[in-house]
Short mmCIF file of C-alpha atoms in Angstrom, two decimals:
data_model
loop_
_atom_site.label_atom_id
_atom_site.label_comp_id
_atom_site.label_asym_id
_atom_site.label_seq_id
_atom_site.Cartn_x
_atom_site.Cartn_y
_atom_site.Cartn_z
CA UNK A 24 26.36 -26.74 -14.49
CA UNK A 25 24.10 -24.98 -17.00
CA UNK A 26 21.01 -26.24 -15.17
CA UNK A 27 22.32 -24.94 -11.83
CA UNK A 28 23.03 -21.55 -13.39
CA UNK A 29 19.50 -21.53 -14.80
CA UNK A 30 18.05 -22.22 -11.35
CA UNK A 31 20.16 -19.43 -9.84
CA UNK A 32 18.91 -16.95 -12.47
CA UNK A 33 15.34 -18.16 -11.97
CA UNK A 34 15.59 -17.63 -8.22
CA UNK A 35 17.03 -14.16 -8.80
CA UNK A 36 14.08 -13.25 -11.05
CA UNK A 37 11.54 -14.62 -8.55
CA UNK A 38 13.28 -12.79 -5.70
CA UNK A 39 13.20 -9.51 -7.62
CA UNK A 40 9.51 -10.03 -8.40
CA UNK A 41 8.66 -10.78 -4.77
CA UNK A 42 10.59 -7.70 -3.67
CA UNK A 43 8.75 -5.46 -6.16
CA UNK A 44 5.38 -7.07 -5.43
CA UNK A 45 5.71 -6.68 -1.65
CA UNK A 46 6.87 -3.06 -2.00
CA UNK A 47 3.93 -2.14 -4.24
CA UNK A 48 1.37 -3.95 -2.08
CA UNK A 49 2.65 -2.58 1.23
CA UNK A 50 2.98 0.94 -0.18
CA UNK A 51 -0.52 0.92 -1.65
CA UNK A 52 -2.66 -1.10 0.74
CA UNK A 53 -3.42 1.76 3.15
CA UNK A 54 -4.14 4.19 0.32
CA UNK A 55 -6.30 1.61 -1.46
CA UNK A 56 -8.55 1.29 1.60
CA UNK A 57 -8.92 5.04 2.07
CA UNK A 58 -9.31 5.94 -1.60
CA UNK A 59 -11.34 2.88 -2.56
CA UNK A 60 -13.88 3.25 0.25
CA UNK A 61 -13.88 6.95 1.07
CA UNK A 62 -12.91 8.61 -2.19
CA UNK A 63 -10.36 10.67 -0.25
CA UNK A 64 -7.20 11.29 -2.27
CA UNK A 65 -4.66 11.31 0.55
CA UNK A 66 -1.55 13.12 -0.69
CA UNK A 67 -0.16 12.86 2.85
CA UNK A 68 0.04 9.07 2.50
CA UNK A 69 3.83 9.24 2.12
CA UNK A 70 4.14 11.34 5.26
CA UNK A 71 2.00 8.83 7.18
CA UNK A 72 4.48 6.16 6.10
CA UNK A 73 7.34 8.44 7.16
CA UNK A 74 5.76 8.93 10.59
CA UNK A 75 5.52 5.17 11.06
CA UNK A 76 9.19 4.81 10.17
CA UNK A 77 10.19 7.49 12.69
CA UNK A 78 8.15 5.99 15.53
CA UNK A 79 9.46 2.49 14.83
CA UNK A 80 13.07 3.63 14.61
CA UNK A 81 12.95 5.73 17.78
CA UNK A 82 11.34 2.88 19.73
CA UNK A 83 13.90 0.40 18.40
CA UNK A 84 16.76 2.70 19.36
CA UNK A 85 15.23 2.90 22.85
CA UNK A 86 15.48 -0.88 23.14
CA UNK A 87 11.95 -1.95 22.24
CA UNK A 88 11.91 -5.31 20.36
CA UNK A 89 11.55 -4.86 16.61
CA UNK A 90 8.13 -6.57 16.14
CA UNK A 91 6.65 -4.58 19.03
CA UNK A 92 8.20 -1.34 17.74
CA UNK A 93 6.63 -1.92 14.32
CA UNK A 94 3.20 -2.58 15.82
CA UNK A 95 3.43 0.46 18.09
CA UNK A 96 4.46 2.54 15.08
CA UNK A 97 1.34 1.38 13.20
CA UNK A 98 -0.87 2.14 16.23
CA UNK A 99 0.74 5.56 16.64
CA UNK A 100 0.00 6.50 13.04
CA UNK A 101 -3.53 5.13 13.46
CA UNK A 102 -4.06 7.48 16.42
CA UNK A 103 -2.66 10.36 14.39
CA UNK A 104 -5.01 9.44 11.53
CA UNK A 105 -7.96 9.50 13.95
CA UNK A 106 -7.07 13.05 15.01
CA UNK A 107 -6.62 14.20 11.40
CA UNK A 108 -9.95 12.67 10.42
CA UNK A 109 -11.84 14.31 13.28
CA UNK A 110 -10.28 17.72 12.69
CA UNK A 111 -10.09 17.86 8.88
CA UNK A 112 -11.01 14.83 6.78
CA UNK A 113 -14.54 14.32 8.12
CA UNK A 114 -15.50 17.70 6.69
CA UNK A 115 -14.30 16.71 3.21
CA UNK A 116 -16.30 13.52 2.57
CA UNK A 117 -17.61 13.58 -0.99
CA UNK A 118 -15.29 16.45 -1.91
CA UNK A 119 -12.29 14.75 -3.60
CA UNK A 120 -10.72 17.92 -5.01
CA UNK A 121 -10.87 19.63 -1.62
CA UNK A 122 -9.31 16.55 -0.02
CA UNK A 123 -6.40 16.84 -2.46
CA UNK A 124 -5.63 20.39 -1.32
CA UNK A 125 -6.13 19.60 2.37
CA UNK A 126 -4.00 16.46 2.42
CA UNK A 127 -1.29 18.17 0.37
CA UNK A 128 -1.17 20.86 3.05
CA UNK A 129 -0.99 18.17 5.75
CA UNK A 130 1.91 16.54 3.93
CA UNK A 131 3.84 19.83 3.81
CA UNK A 132 3.22 20.50 7.49
CA UNK A 133 4.29 16.98 8.48
CA UNK A 134 7.42 17.05 6.31
CA UNK A 135 8.61 20.47 7.45
CA UNK A 136 7.59 19.80 11.04
CA UNK A 137 9.63 16.60 11.15
CA UNK A 138 12.58 18.44 9.60
CA UNK A 139 12.43 21.13 12.32
CA UNK A 140 11.93 18.69 15.20
CA UNK A 141 14.16 15.77 14.20
CA UNK A 142 16.58 17.31 11.73
CA UNK A 143 17.43 16.17 8.18
CA UNK A 144 18.18 12.56 9.10
CA UNK A 145 17.80 10.00 11.86
CA UNK A 146 20.16 7.28 12.94
CA UNK A 147 18.95 4.08 11.34
CA UNK A 148 19.20 0.44 12.29
CA UNK A 149 20.76 -2.42 10.39
CA UNK A 150 18.53 -4.76 8.45
CA UNK A 151 17.54 -7.69 10.69
CA UNK A 152 17.74 -11.44 9.96
CA UNK A 153 20.97 -11.24 7.97
CA UNK A 154 21.39 -12.60 4.45
CA UNK A 155 21.85 -15.81 2.49
CA UNK A 156 23.71 -16.70 -0.68
CA UNK A 157 22.46 -18.35 -3.85
CA UNK A 158 25.25 -18.81 -6.34
CA UNK A 159 27.40 -15.68 -6.29
CA UNK A 160 24.68 -13.30 -5.10
CA UNK A 161 23.74 -12.36 -1.54
CA UNK A 162 20.05 -11.90 -0.73
CA UNK A 163 18.39 -10.23 2.24
CA UNK A 164 16.34 -12.62 4.34
CA UNK A 165 14.30 -9.71 5.66
CA UNK A 166 13.02 -8.85 2.18
CA UNK A 167 11.69 -12.38 1.81
CA UNK A 168 9.89 -11.87 5.10
CA UNK A 169 8.39 -8.66 3.71
CA UNK A 170 6.97 -10.65 0.82
CA UNK A 171 5.37 -13.12 3.23
CA UNK A 172 3.96 -10.26 5.32
CA UNK A 173 2.46 -8.62 2.21
CA UNK A 174 0.68 -11.86 1.28
CA UNK A 175 -0.57 -12.33 4.86
CA UNK A 176 -1.94 -8.79 4.95
CA UNK A 177 -3.85 -9.42 1.73
CA UNK A 178 -5.39 -12.56 3.23
CA UNK A 179 -6.31 -10.71 6.42
CA UNK A 180 -7.76 -7.81 4.43
CA UNK A 181 -9.87 -10.21 2.35
CA UNK A 182 -11.14 -11.99 5.46
CA UNK A 183 -12.03 -8.74 7.23
CA UNK A 184 -13.91 -7.30 4.26
CA UNK A 185 -15.66 -10.51 3.23
CA UNK A 186 -16.37 -12.39 6.48
CA UNK A 187 -17.05 -9.78 9.18
CA UNK A 188 -19.90 -7.39 9.93
CA UNK A 189 -17.49 -4.48 9.60
CA UNK A 190 -16.53 -5.67 6.13
CA UNK A 191 -20.18 -6.03 5.10
CA UNK A 192 -21.04 -2.54 6.31
CA UNK A 193 -17.92 -1.03 4.79
CA UNK A 194 -18.62 -2.58 1.40
CA UNK A 195 -22.21 -1.35 1.61
CA UNK A 196 -20.97 2.16 2.42
CA UNK A 197 -18.50 2.01 -0.45
CA UNK A 198 -21.16 0.93 -2.96
CA UNK A 199 -24.04 3.18 -1.86
CA UNK A 200 -23.70 5.39 1.19
CA UNK A 201 -27.33 6.56 1.28
CA UNK A 202 -28.81 3.06 1.22
CA UNK A 203 -26.28 1.86 3.82
CA UNK A 204 -27.28 4.75 6.10
CA UNK A 205 -30.97 4.03 5.61
CA UNK A 206 -30.37 0.42 6.72
CA UNK A 207 -28.86 1.54 10.01
CA UNK A 208 -25.13 1.77 9.23
CA UNK A 209 -23.36 4.66 10.91
CA UNK A 210 -21.51 5.79 7.79
CA UNK A 211 -19.68 8.60 9.60
CA UNK A 212 -18.20 6.11 12.06
CA UNK A 213 -17.45 3.75 9.18
CA UNK A 214 -15.52 6.46 7.35
CA UNK A 215 -13.53 7.27 10.48
CA UNK A 216 -12.72 3.60 11.09
CA UNK A 217 -11.66 3.23 7.47
CA UNK A 218 -9.33 6.22 7.61
CA UNK A 219 -7.79 4.96 10.85
CA UNK A 220 -7.24 1.47 9.39
CA UNK A 221 -5.70 2.93 6.24
CA UNK A 222 -3.44 5.12 8.38
CA UNK A 223 -2.37 2.10 10.44
CA UNK A 224 -1.43 0.21 7.29
CA UNK A 225 0.62 3.22 6.15
CA UNK A 226 2.39 3.31 9.53
CA UNK A 227 3.00 -0.43 9.33
CA UNK A 228 4.61 0.01 5.92
CA UNK A 229 6.89 2.72 7.28
CA UNK A 230 7.87 0.55 10.21
CA UNK A 231 8.61 -2.46 8.04
CA UNK A 232 10.80 -0.51 5.62
CA UNK A 233 12.50 1.64 8.25
CA UNK A 234 15.25 -0.99 8.48
CA UNK A 235 15.97 -0.98 4.75
CA UNK A 236 16.11 2.75 3.92
CA UNK A 237 17.64 5.91 5.34
CA UNK A 238 15.23 7.75 7.66
CA UNK A 239 14.48 11.41 6.96
CA UNK A 240 11.59 13.84 6.36
CA UNK A 241 11.47 12.77 2.69
CA UNK A 242 11.27 9.06 3.56
CA UNK A 243 7.67 8.74 2.36
CA UNK A 244 8.30 10.30 -1.06
CA UNK A 245 9.86 7.02 -2.19
CA UNK A 246 6.50 5.30 -1.68
CA UNK A 247 4.02 7.90 -2.93
CA UNK A 248 4.34 7.42 -6.69
CA UNK A 249 4.24 3.62 -6.52
CA UNK A 250 1.28 3.63 -4.15
CA UNK A 251 -0.85 5.92 -6.32
CA UNK A 252 0.08 4.05 -9.50
CA UNK A 253 -0.89 0.73 -7.92
CA UNK A 254 -4.18 2.06 -6.55
CA UNK A 255 -5.22 3.77 -9.79
CA UNK A 256 -4.37 0.75 -11.92
CA UNK A 257 -6.15 -1.49 -9.41
CA UNK A 258 -9.39 0.49 -9.55
CA UNK A 259 -12.02 1.24 -6.93
CA UNK A 260 -12.26 -2.22 -5.35
CA UNK A 261 -9.30 -2.64 -2.95
CA UNK A 262 -9.92 -6.39 -2.55
CA UNK A 263 -9.49 -7.26 -6.22
CA UNK A 264 -7.62 -4.39 -7.76
CA UNK A 265 -4.66 -4.06 -5.41
CA UNK A 266 -3.62 -7.69 -5.77
CA UNK A 267 -3.92 -7.69 -9.56
CA UNK A 268 -2.18 -4.33 -9.95
CA UNK A 269 0.61 -5.29 -7.56
CA UNK A 270 1.24 -8.55 -9.37
CA UNK A 271 1.17 -7.08 -12.87
CA UNK A 272 3.19 -3.98 -12.08
CA UNK A 273 5.57 -6.11 -10.01
CA UNK A 274 6.32 -8.22 -13.08
CA UNK A 275 6.93 -5.10 -15.19
CA UNK A 276 9.11 -3.39 -12.58
CA UNK A 277 11.16 -6.43 -11.61
CA UNK A 278 11.64 -7.58 -15.20
CA UNK A 279 12.83 -4.21 -16.48
CA UNK A 280 14.96 -3.61 -13.38
CA UNK A 281 16.60 -7.02 -13.79
CA UNK A 282 17.50 -6.37 -17.44
CA UNK A 283 18.03 -2.59 -17.64
CA UNK A 284 18.41 -1.33 -14.07
CA UNK A 285 16.28 0.36 -11.41
CA UNK A 286 15.71 3.64 -13.26
CA UNK A 287 14.31 1.97 -16.37
CA UNK A 288 12.22 -0.23 -14.07
CA UNK A 289 10.51 2.84 -12.54
CA UNK A 290 10.01 4.43 -15.97
CA UNK A 291 8.52 1.19 -17.27
CA UNK A 292 6.21 1.09 -14.27
CA UNK A 293 4.81 4.53 -15.12
CA UNK A 294 4.50 3.74 -18.83
CA UNK A 295 2.66 0.49 -18.08
CA UNK A 296 0.30 2.35 -15.73
CA UNK A 297 -0.42 5.07 -18.32
CA UNK A 298 -1.15 2.51 -21.04
CA UNK A 299 -3.38 0.46 -18.77
CA UNK A 300 -5.38 3.48 -17.60
CA UNK A 301 -5.76 4.62 -21.22
CA UNK A 302 -7.13 1.23 -22.29
CA UNK A 303 -9.10 0.35 -19.13
CA UNK A 304 -9.97 3.52 -17.18
CA UNK A 305 -11.81 1.59 -14.45
CA UNK A 306 -8.69 -0.41 -13.57
CA UNK A 307 -8.34 -4.12 -12.88
CA UNK A 308 -11.33 -4.28 -10.54
CA UNK A 309 -13.64 -2.67 -13.11
CA UNK A 310 -12.34 -4.96 -15.85
CA UNK A 311 -12.87 -8.08 -13.75
CA UNK A 312 -16.32 -6.99 -12.57
CA UNK A 313 -17.42 -6.41 -16.18
CA UNK A 314 -16.26 -9.89 -17.17
CA UNK A 315 -18.08 -11.43 -14.19
CA UNK A 316 -21.29 -9.62 -15.21
CA UNK A 317 -20.95 -10.93 -18.76
CA UNK A 318 -20.41 -14.48 -17.50
CA UNK A 319 -23.50 -14.26 -15.27
CA UNK A 320 -25.60 -12.95 -18.13
CA UNK A 321 -24.33 -15.70 -20.41
CA UNK A 322 -25.01 -18.42 -17.84
CA UNK A 323 -28.38 -16.91 -17.01
#
């Protein structure tokens, strides 16, 4: 009996960790691509997520199958990101402070515009796939699926950046734009593609979580803090940093939430991020890259 209770508590802890990990990864992955490669601090990231949630919900209410509605929501936000990049963002490359002001203005326009057009709330949909019971606690099957999707997206992201020509050119642009341009890479097109991909990931996140949260103009604000914390702690390399930051912060958030509640979990998340940034300003990716350099020097 004691062993069974132990297994139930262990599953609860693992479930909470997977839930926190998937939320942090999905919230941050689009921002990590844009910020890590372009240096654009997109304060409208939450509103991009909100737009994906609205498109997905409206399509689902119209009878479109849920997987297709989510994909169309991601594509819709990608198209919107392309327009924003061509009109505004492309003029702010290499100007991070200006991008902060511009994207903050975009976020205000999107939030207030959605409030005027759609009203303060939108009819939501029930969480799909039902639930299951372990011991005396009910768990959402859909949230387990979100964890699987987060892991799959990380694998896809790694494959794209490490095993395709686009990934090679994007990494070259991220490391040294001038040299990449001199070798024939169209860096302007690369930046646009990157912003569109990051926007699509934001829309995908909104679509995935549209079934678990109430839909309104402030929908994206619940993702913004966690996404920036994860990206900053992860560092400049989205391939390494996002995974490490999501895993570490997921442990902190889920552990504190399990013991003390959700509010203390969010506070602990911020405290852990502040301490980590104070000790290692370059984030996880910078810390790992330094250790790899030391190992190579030692072996050499």
